[in-house]
CSV table of N, CA and C in Angstrom, one decimal:
chain,number,residue,atom,x,y,z
A,1090,MET,N,-6.4,182.9,11.3
A,1090,MET,CA,-7.2,181.8,11.8
A,1090,MET,C,-6.3,181.0,12.9
A,1091,THR,N,-6.9,180.6,13.9
A,1091,THR,CA,-6.1,179.8,14.9
A,1091,THR,C,-6.4,178.5,14.8
A,1092,PRO,N,-5.6,177.5,15.4
A,1092,PRO,CA,-6.0,176.1,15.3
A,1092,PRO,C,-7.3,175.7,15.8
A,1093,ALA,N,-7.8,176.4,16.9
A,1093,ALA,CA,-9.0,176.1,17.6
A,1093,ALA,C,-10.0,176.5,16.5
A,1094,GLU,N,-9.9,177.6,15.8
A,1094,GLU,CA,-11.0,178.0,14.9
A,1094,GLU,C,-11.0,177.0,13.9
A,1095,LEU,N,-9.9,176.5,13.3
A,1095,LEU,CA,-10.0,175.6,12.3
A,1095,LEU,C,-10.7,174.3,12.6
A,1096,LEU,N,-10.4,173.9,14.0
A,1096,LEU,CA,-10.8,172.6,14.2
A,1096,LEU,C,-12.4,172.7,14.8
A,1097,ASP,N,-12.8,173.9,15.0
A,1097,ASP,CA,-14.3,174.2,15.2
A,1097,ASP,C,-15.2,173.8,14.3
A,1098,GLU,N,-14.7,173.7,13.0
A,1098,GLU,CA,-15.4,173.5,11.8
A,1098,GLU,C,-15.6,171.9,11.6
A,1099,HIS,N,-15.3,171.2,12.6
A,1099,HIS,CA,-15.3,169.6,12.5
A,1099,HIS,C,-16.1,169.1,13.7
A,1100,THR,N,-16.4,167.8,13.6
A,1100,THR,CA,-17.2,167.1,14.6
A,1100,THR,C,-16.2,167.0,15.7
A,1101,PRO,N,-16.5,166.8,17.0
A,1101,PRO,CA,-15.8,166.6,18.1
A,1101,PRO,C,-14.7,165.6,17.9
A,1102,GLU,N,-15.1,164.5,17.3
A,1102,GLU,CA,-14.3,163.2,17.1
A,1102,GLU,C,-13.2,163.6,16.3
A,1103,ILE,N,-13.3,164.4,15.1
A,1103,ILE,CA,-12.3,164.7,14.1
A,1103,ILE,C,-11.3,165.7,14.8
A,1104,ALA,N,-12.0,166.7,15.5
A,1104,ALA,CA,-11.3,167.8,16.2
A,1104,ALA,C,-10.3,167.1,17.3
A,1105,ALA,N,-10.8,166.3,18.1
A,1105,ALA,CA,-10.1,165.5,19.1
A,1105,ALA,C,-8.9,164.6,18.5
A,1106,LEU,N,-9.2,164.0,17.3
A,1106,LEU,CA,-8.2,163.3,16.7
A,1106,LEU,C,-7.0,164.2,16.1
A,1107,ALA,N,-7.4,165.3,15.6
A,1107,ALA,CA,-6.4,166.1,14.8
A,1107,ALA,C,-5.6,166.8,16.0
A,1108,ASP,N,-6.3,167.2,17.1
A,1108,ASP,CA,-5.6,167.8,18.3
A,1108,ASP,C,-4.4,166.7,18.8
A,1109,GLU,N,-5.0,165.5,19.1
A,1109,GLU,CA,-3.9,164.5,19.6
A,1109,GLU,C,-2.8,164.3,18.5
A,1110,LEU,N,-3.0,164.3,17.2
A,1110,LEU,CA,-1.9,164.3,16.2
A,1110,LEU,C,-1.2,165.6,16.3
A,1111,ARG,N,-1.6,166.7,16.6
A,1111,ARG,CA,-0.9,167.9,16.8
A,1111,ARG,C,0.1,167.7,17.9
A,1112,ARG,N,-0.4,167.1,19.0
A,1112,ARG,CA,0.4,167.0,20.1
A,1112,ARG,C,1.7,166.0,19.8
A,1113,VAL,N,1.4,164.9,19.1
A,1113,VAL,CA,2.3,164.1,18.6
A,1113,VAL,C,3.4,164.8,17.8
A,1114,VAL,N,2.9,165.5,16.8
A,1114,VAL,CA,3.9,166.2,15.9
A,1114,VAL,C,4.7,167.3,16.7
A,1115,ARG,N,4.0,167.9,17.5
A,1115,ARG,CA,4.8,169.1,18.3
A,1115,ARG,C,5.8,168.5,19.3
A,1116,ALA,N,5.6,167.3,19.8
A,1116,ALA,CA,6.5,166.7,20.6
A,1116,ALA,C,7.7,166.1,19.9
A,1117,ALA,N,7.4,165.7,18.6
A,1117,ALA,CA,8.5,165.3,17.7
A,1117,ALA,C,9.3,166.4,17.0
A,1118,LEU,N,8.7,167.6,17.0
A,1118,LEU,CA,9.3,168.7,16.4
A,1118,LEU,C,9.1,170.0,17.3
A,1119,PRO,N,9.9,169.8,18.5
A,1119,PRO,CA,9.8,171.1,19.4
A,1119,PRO,C,10.3,172.3,19.0
A,1120,GLU,N,11.2,172.3,17.9
A,1120,GLU,CA,11.7,173.7,17.5
A,1120,GLU,C,10.9,174.2,16.2
A,1121,ALA,N,10.0,173.2,15.8
A,1121,ALA,CA,9.2,173.8,14.5
A,1121,ALA,C,8.3,174.8,14.9
A,1122,THR,N,7.9,175.4,13.9
A,1122,THR,CA,6.8,176.4,14.1
A,1122,THR,C,5.6,175.8,13.4
A,1123,GLU,N,4.4,175.9,14.0
A,1123,GLU,CA,3.1,175.5,13.6
A,1123,GLU,C,2.4,176.7,12.9
A,1124,ARG,N,2.0,176.3,11.7
A,1124,ARG,CA,1.3,177.5,10.9
A,1124,ARG,C,-0.1,176.9,10.5
A,1125,VAL,N,-1.1,177.7,10.6
A,1125,VAL,CA,-2.4,177.4,10.1
A,1125,VAL,C,-2.5,177.9,8.6
A,1126,TYR,N,-2.9,176.9,7.8
A,1126,TYR,CA,-3.0,177.2,6.3
A,1126,TYR,C,-4.6,177.1,6.0
A,1127,PRO,N,-5.3,178.2,6.2
A,1127,PRO,CA,-6.6,178.2,5.7
A,1127,PRO,C,-7.1,177.5,4.5
A,1128,GLY,N,-6.2,178.0,3.4
A,1128,GLY,CA,-6.4,177.5,2.1
A,1128,GLY,C,-6.3,176.1,2.0
A,1129,TRP,N,-5.4,175.6,2.6
A,1129,TRP,CA,-5.2,174.0,2.6
A,1129,TRP,C,-6.0,173.3,3.7
A,1130,HIS,N,-6.6,174.1,4.6
A,1130,HIS,CA,-7.5,173.6,5.6
A,1130,HIS,C,-6.6,172.7,6.4
A,1131,GLY,N,-5.6,173.2,7.1
A,1131,GLY,CA,-4.6,172.2,7.9
A,1131,GLY,C,-3.6,173.2,8.5
A,1132,PHE,N,-2.8,172.5,9.2
A,1132,PHE,CA,-1.7,172.9,10.0
A,1132,PHE,C,-0.4,172.4,9.5
A,1133,GLY,N,0.6,173.3,9.0
A,1133,GLY,CA,2.0,172.8,8.6
A,1133,GLY,C,3.0,173.0,9.7
A,1134,TYR,N,4.0,172.3,9.6
A,1134,TYR,CA,5.1,172.4,10.5
A,1134,TYR,C,6.4,172.6,9.8
A,1135,VAL,N,7.0,173.8,10.3
A,1135,VAL,CA,8.4,174.1,9.5
A,1135,VAL,C,9.4,174.2,10.7
A,1136,ASP,N,10.4,173.3,10.2
A,1136,ASP,CA,11.4,173.2,11.1
A,1136,ASP,C,12.4,174.3,10.7
A,1137,PRO,N,13.4,174.8,11.6
A,1137,PRO,CA,14.4,175.8,11.2
A,1137,PRO,C,15.5,175.4,10.3
A,1138,ASP,N,15.7,174.1,10.5
A,1138,ASP,CA,16.8,173.7,9.7
A,1138,ASP,C,16.4,172.9,8.4
A,1139,ALA,N,15.2,172.2,8.5
A,1139,ALA,CA,14.7,171.1,7.5
A,1139,ALA,C,13.7,171.8,6.6
A,1140,GLY,N,13.0,172.8,7.0
A,1140,GLY,CA,12.0,173.6,6.3
A,1140,GLY,C,10.6,172.9,6.7
A,1141,TYR,N,9.8,173.0,5.7
A,1141,TYR,CA,8.4,172.3,5.8
A,1141,TYR,C,8.6,170.8,6.0
A,1142,VAL,N,8.1,170.3,6.9
A,1142,VAL,CA,8.3,168.8,7.2
A,1142,VAL,C,7.1,168.1,7.1
A,1143,CYS,N,5.8,168.5,7.7
A,1143,CYS,CA,4.7,167.9,7.4
A,1143,CYS,C,3.4,168.7,7.7
A,1144,GLY,N,2.2,168.3,7.5
A,1144,GLY,CA,1.0,168.8,7.8
A,1144,GLY,C,-0.1,168.0,8.2
A,1145,ILE,N,-1.1,168.5,8.9
A,1145,ILE,CA,-2.3,167.9,9.4
A,1145,ILE,C,-3.4,168.5,8.8
A,1146,PHE,N,-4.2,167.5,8.2
A,1146,PHE,CA,-5.3,168.1,7.4
A,1146,PHE,C,-6.6,167.4,8.0
A,1147,PRO,N,-7.4,168.1,8.8
A,1147,PRO,CA,-8.6,167.3,9.3
A,1147,PRO,C,-9.6,167.4,8.1
A,1148,MET,N,-10.4,166.3,7.9
A,1148,MET,CA,-11.3,166.2,7.0
A,1148,MET,C,-12.8,165.7,7.4
A,1149,ALA,N,-13.8,165.5,6.7
A,1149,ALA,CA,-15.1,165.2,7.2
A,1149,ALA,C,-15.1,164.0,8.1
A,1150,ASN,N,-14.4,162.8,7.6
A,1150,ASN,CA,-14.5,161.6,8.3
A,1150,ASN,C,-13.1,161.0,8.7
A,1151,ARG,N,-12.0,161.9,8.5
A,1151,ARG,CA,-10.7,161.3,8.7
A,1151,ARG,C,-9.7,162.5,9.0
A,1152,VAL,N,-8.4,162.2,9.4
A,1152,VAL,CA,-7.4,163.2,9.5
A,1152,VAL,C,-6.2,162.7,8.7
A,1153,LYS,N,-5.7,163.6,8.0
A,1153,LYS,CA,-4.4,163.1,7.2
A,1153,LYS,C,-3.2,163.8,7.7
A,1154,LEU,N,-2.3,163.1,7.8
A,1154,LEU,CA,-0.9,163.5,8.2
A,1154,LEU,C,0.0,163.4,6.9
A,1155,GLY,N,0.1,164.5,6.3
A,1155,GLY,CA,1.0,164.6,4.9
A,1155,GLY,C,2.4,164.9,5.1
A,1156,PHE,N,3.3,164.2,4.3
A,1156,PHE,CA,4.7,164.4,4.3
A,1156,PHE,C,5.1,165.0,2.9
A,1157,GLU,N,5.7,166.2,2.8
A,1157,GLU,CA,5.9,166.7,1.4
A,1157,GLU,C,6.7,165.8,0.5
A,1158,HIS,N,7.7,165.2,1.2
A,1158,HIS,CA,8.6,164.4,0.5
A,1158,HIS,C,8.5,162.9,1.0
A,1159,GLY,N,7.2,162.5,1.2
A,1159,GLY,CA,7.0,161.3,1.8
A,1159,GLY,C,7.4,160.0,0.9
A,1160,ALA,N,7.3,160.3,-0.4
A,1160,ALA,CA,7.7,159.3,-1.4
A,1160,ALA,C,9.2,158.8,-1.4
A,1161,ALA,N,9.9,159.8,-0.6
A,1161,ALA,CA,11.3,159.4,-0.6
A,1161,ALA,C,11.7,158.9,0.9
A,1162,LEU,N,10.6,158.7,1.8
A,1162,LEU,CA,10.8,158.2,3.3
A,1162,LEU,C,10.6,156.8,3.2
A,1163,PRO,N,11.4,156.2,4.1
A,1163,PRO,CA,11.2,154.7,4.5
A,1163,PRO,C,9.8,154.5,5.2
A,1164,ASP,N,9.0,153.6,5.1
A,1164,ASP,CA,7.9,153.3,5.8
A,1164,ASP,C,7.8,151.9,6.2
A,1165,PRO,N,8.7,151.5,7.0
A,1165,PRO,CA,8.8,150.1,7.6
A,1165,PRO,C,7.5,149.6,8.2
A,1166,ASP,N,6.7,150.6,8.9
A,1166,ASP,CA,5.5,150.2,9.6
A,1166,ASP,C,4.3,150.2,8.6
A,1167,GLY,N,4.5,150.6,7.5
A,1167,GLY,CA,3.3,150.7,6.5
A,1167,GLY,C,2.1,151.7,6.8
A,1168,LEU,N,2.7,152.6,7.3
A,1168,LEU,CA,1.7,153.8,7.7
A,1168,LEU,C,1.1,154.5,6.6
A,1169,PHE,N,1.7,154.7,5.6
A,1169,PHE,CA,1.4,155.6,4.4
A,1169,PHE,C,0.2,154.8,3.6
A,1170,THR,N,-0.8,155.5,3.5
A,1170,THR,CA,-2.1,154.9,2.9
A,1170,THR,C,-2.3,155.7,1.5
A,1171,ALA,N,-1.9,156.7,1.2
A,1171,ALA,CA,-2.2,157.4,0.0
A,1171,ALA,C,-1.2,158.5,-0.2
A,1172,GLY,N,-1.3,159.0,-1.5
A,1172,GLY,CA,-0.2,159.9,-2.0
A,1172,GLY,C,0.2,159.7,-3.5
A,1173,GLY,N,0.9,160.6,-4.0
A,1173,GLY,CA,1.2,160.6,-5.4
A,1173,GLY,C,2.9,160.3,-5.5
A,1174,ARG,N,3.3,160.9,-6.4
A,1174,ARG,CA,4.8,160.8,-6.8
A,1174,ARG,C,5.7,161.4,-5.6
A,1175,GLN,N,5.2,162.4,-5.0
A,1175,GLN,CA,6.1,163.1,-4.0
A,1175,GLN,C,5.5,163.0,-2.6
A,1176,VAL,N,4.3,163.5,-2.4
A,1176,VAL,CA,3.5,163.5,-1.1
A,1176,VAL,C,3.0,162.2,-0.8
A,1177,ARG,N,3.1,162.0,0.6
A,1177,ARG,CA,2.6,160.7,1.0
A,1177,ARG,C,1.7,160.9,2.3
A,1178,TYR,N,0.7,160.4,2.7
A,1178,TYR,CA,-0.3,160.5,3.8
A,1178,TYR,C,-0.5,159.2,4.7
A,1179,VAL,N,-0.5,159.7,6.0
A,1179,VAL,CA,-0.9,158.7,6.9
A,1179,VAL,C,-2.4,159.2,7.2
A,1180,GLU,N,-3.4,158.2,7.0
A,1180,GLU,CA,-4.8,158.7,7.2
A,1180,GLU,C,-5.3,157.9,8.5
A,1181,LEU,N,-6.0,158.8,9.3
A,1181,LEU,CA,-6.5,158.2,10.5
A,1181,LEU,C,-7.9,158.4,10.7
A,1182,GLN,N,-8.7,157.6,11.2
A,1182,GLN,CA,-10.0,157.8,11.6
A,1182,GLN,C,-10.3,157.8,13.0
A,1183,PRO,N,-11.5,158.5,13.4
A,1183,PRO,CA,-11.8,158.4,14.9
A,1183,PRO,C,-11.7,156.9,15.4
A,1184,GLY,N,-11.1,156.5,16.4
A,1184,GLY,CA,-11.1,155.3,17.0
A,1184,GLY,C,-9.8,154.6,16.7
A,1185,ASP,N,-9.0,155.1,15.6
A,1185,ASP,CA,-7.9,154.6,15.3
A,1185,ASP,C,-6.8,154.9,16.3
A,1186,GLU,N,-5.9,154.0,16.5
A,1186,GLU,CA,-4.7,154.2,17.5
A,1186,GLU,C,-3.8,155.0,16.7
A,1187,ILE,N,-3.2,156.1,17.3
A,1187,ILE,CA,-2.1,156.9,16.7
A,1187,ILE,C,-0.8,156.1,17.0
A,1188,GLU,N,-0.1,155.6,16.0
A,1188,GLU,CA,1.1,155.0,16.3
A,1188,GLU,C,2.3,155.9,16.5
A,1189,VAL,N,2.3,156.3,17.7
A,1189,VAL,CA,3.2,157.4,18.1
A,1189,VAL,C,4.7,157.1,17.7
A,1190,ALA,N,5.2,156.0,18.1
A,1190,ALA,CA,6.6,155.7,17.9
A,1190,ALA,C,7.1,155.7,16.1
A,1191,ALA,N,5.9,155.1,15.4
A,1191,ALA,CA,6.3,155.1,14.0
A,1191,ALA,C,6.0,156.4,13.4
A,1192,ILE,N,5.3,157.2,14.0
A,1192,ILE,CA,4.9,158.6,13.3
A,1192,ILE,C,6.2,159.3,13.7
A,1193,THR,N,6.7,159.3,14.8
A,1193,THR,CA,7.9,160.1,15.4
A,1193,THR,C,9.1,159.5,14.4
A,1194,ASP,N,9.1,158.4,14.1
A,1194,ASP,CA,10.3,158.0,13.3
A,1194,ASP,C,10.2,158.5,11.9
A,1195,LEU,N,8.9,158.6,11.3
A,1195,LEU,CA,8.7,159.3,10.0
A,1195,LEU,C,9.0,160.7,10.0
A,1196,ILE,N,8.8,161.3,11.2
A,1196,ILE,CA,9.0,162.8,11.3
A,1196,ILE,C,10.6,163.1,11.3
A,1197,ALA,N,11.2,162.2,12.1
A,1197,ALA,CA,12.8,162.3,12.2
A,1197,ALA,C,13.3,162.1,10.8
A,1198,ASP,N,12.7,161.0,10.1
A,1198,ASP,CA,13.3,160.9,8.7
A,1198,ASP,C,13.1,162.1,7.9
A,1199,ALA,N,11.8,162.6,8.0
A,1199,ALA,CA,11.5,163.7,7.2
A,1199,ALA,C,12.5,164.9,7.5
A,1200,VAL,N,12.7,165.2,8.8
A,1200,VAL,CA,13.8,166.3,9.2
A,1200,VAL,C,15.0,166.0,8.5
A,1201,GLU,N,15.5,164.7,8.7
A,1201,GLU,CA,16.8,164.5,8.0
A,1201,GLU,C,16.8,164.7,6.5
A,1202,LEU,N,15.7,164.2,5.9
A,1202,LEU,CA,15.7,164.4,4.5
A,1202,LEU,C,15.6,165.9,4.0
A,1203,GLY,N,14.9,166.8,5.0
A,1203,GLY,CA,14.9,168.2,4.7
A,1203,GLY,C,16.1,168.9,4.7
A,1204,ILE,N,16.9,168.5,5.8
A,1204,ILE,CA,18.2,169.1,6.0
A,1204,ILE,C,19.1,168.7,4.9
A,1205,GLN,N,19.1,167.6,4.3
A,1205,GLN,CA,20.0,167.0,3.3
A,1205,GLN,C,19.6,167.8,1.9
A,1206,ARG,N,18.5,168.2,1.7
A,1206,ARG,CA,18.0,168.8,0.5
A,1206,ARG,C,18.5,170.1,0.2
């Protein structure tokens, strides 16, 4: 399955939001491999040094950016809205502004954490 095929399953607003978030993540992780995970219904990003860093999960009315070890990341901008003991998510709805600088900082911290593990 390709990214376009996965996004075709969503409304144009959700697809556009997920695609814009993909551009932000790919700019922050230029060396990472983007993988489509049909079972998770999302895209995952694997850095050659840090391993799995984050994933984008389009849903019916929002898009979630999940960080595998988000609970261990600093969140000075208060972007995390949901998660458990390990994983944390930034949740966006159509019309929300993507906080590019803050998300880029979270990604950089996630890469650093992945390298240290």
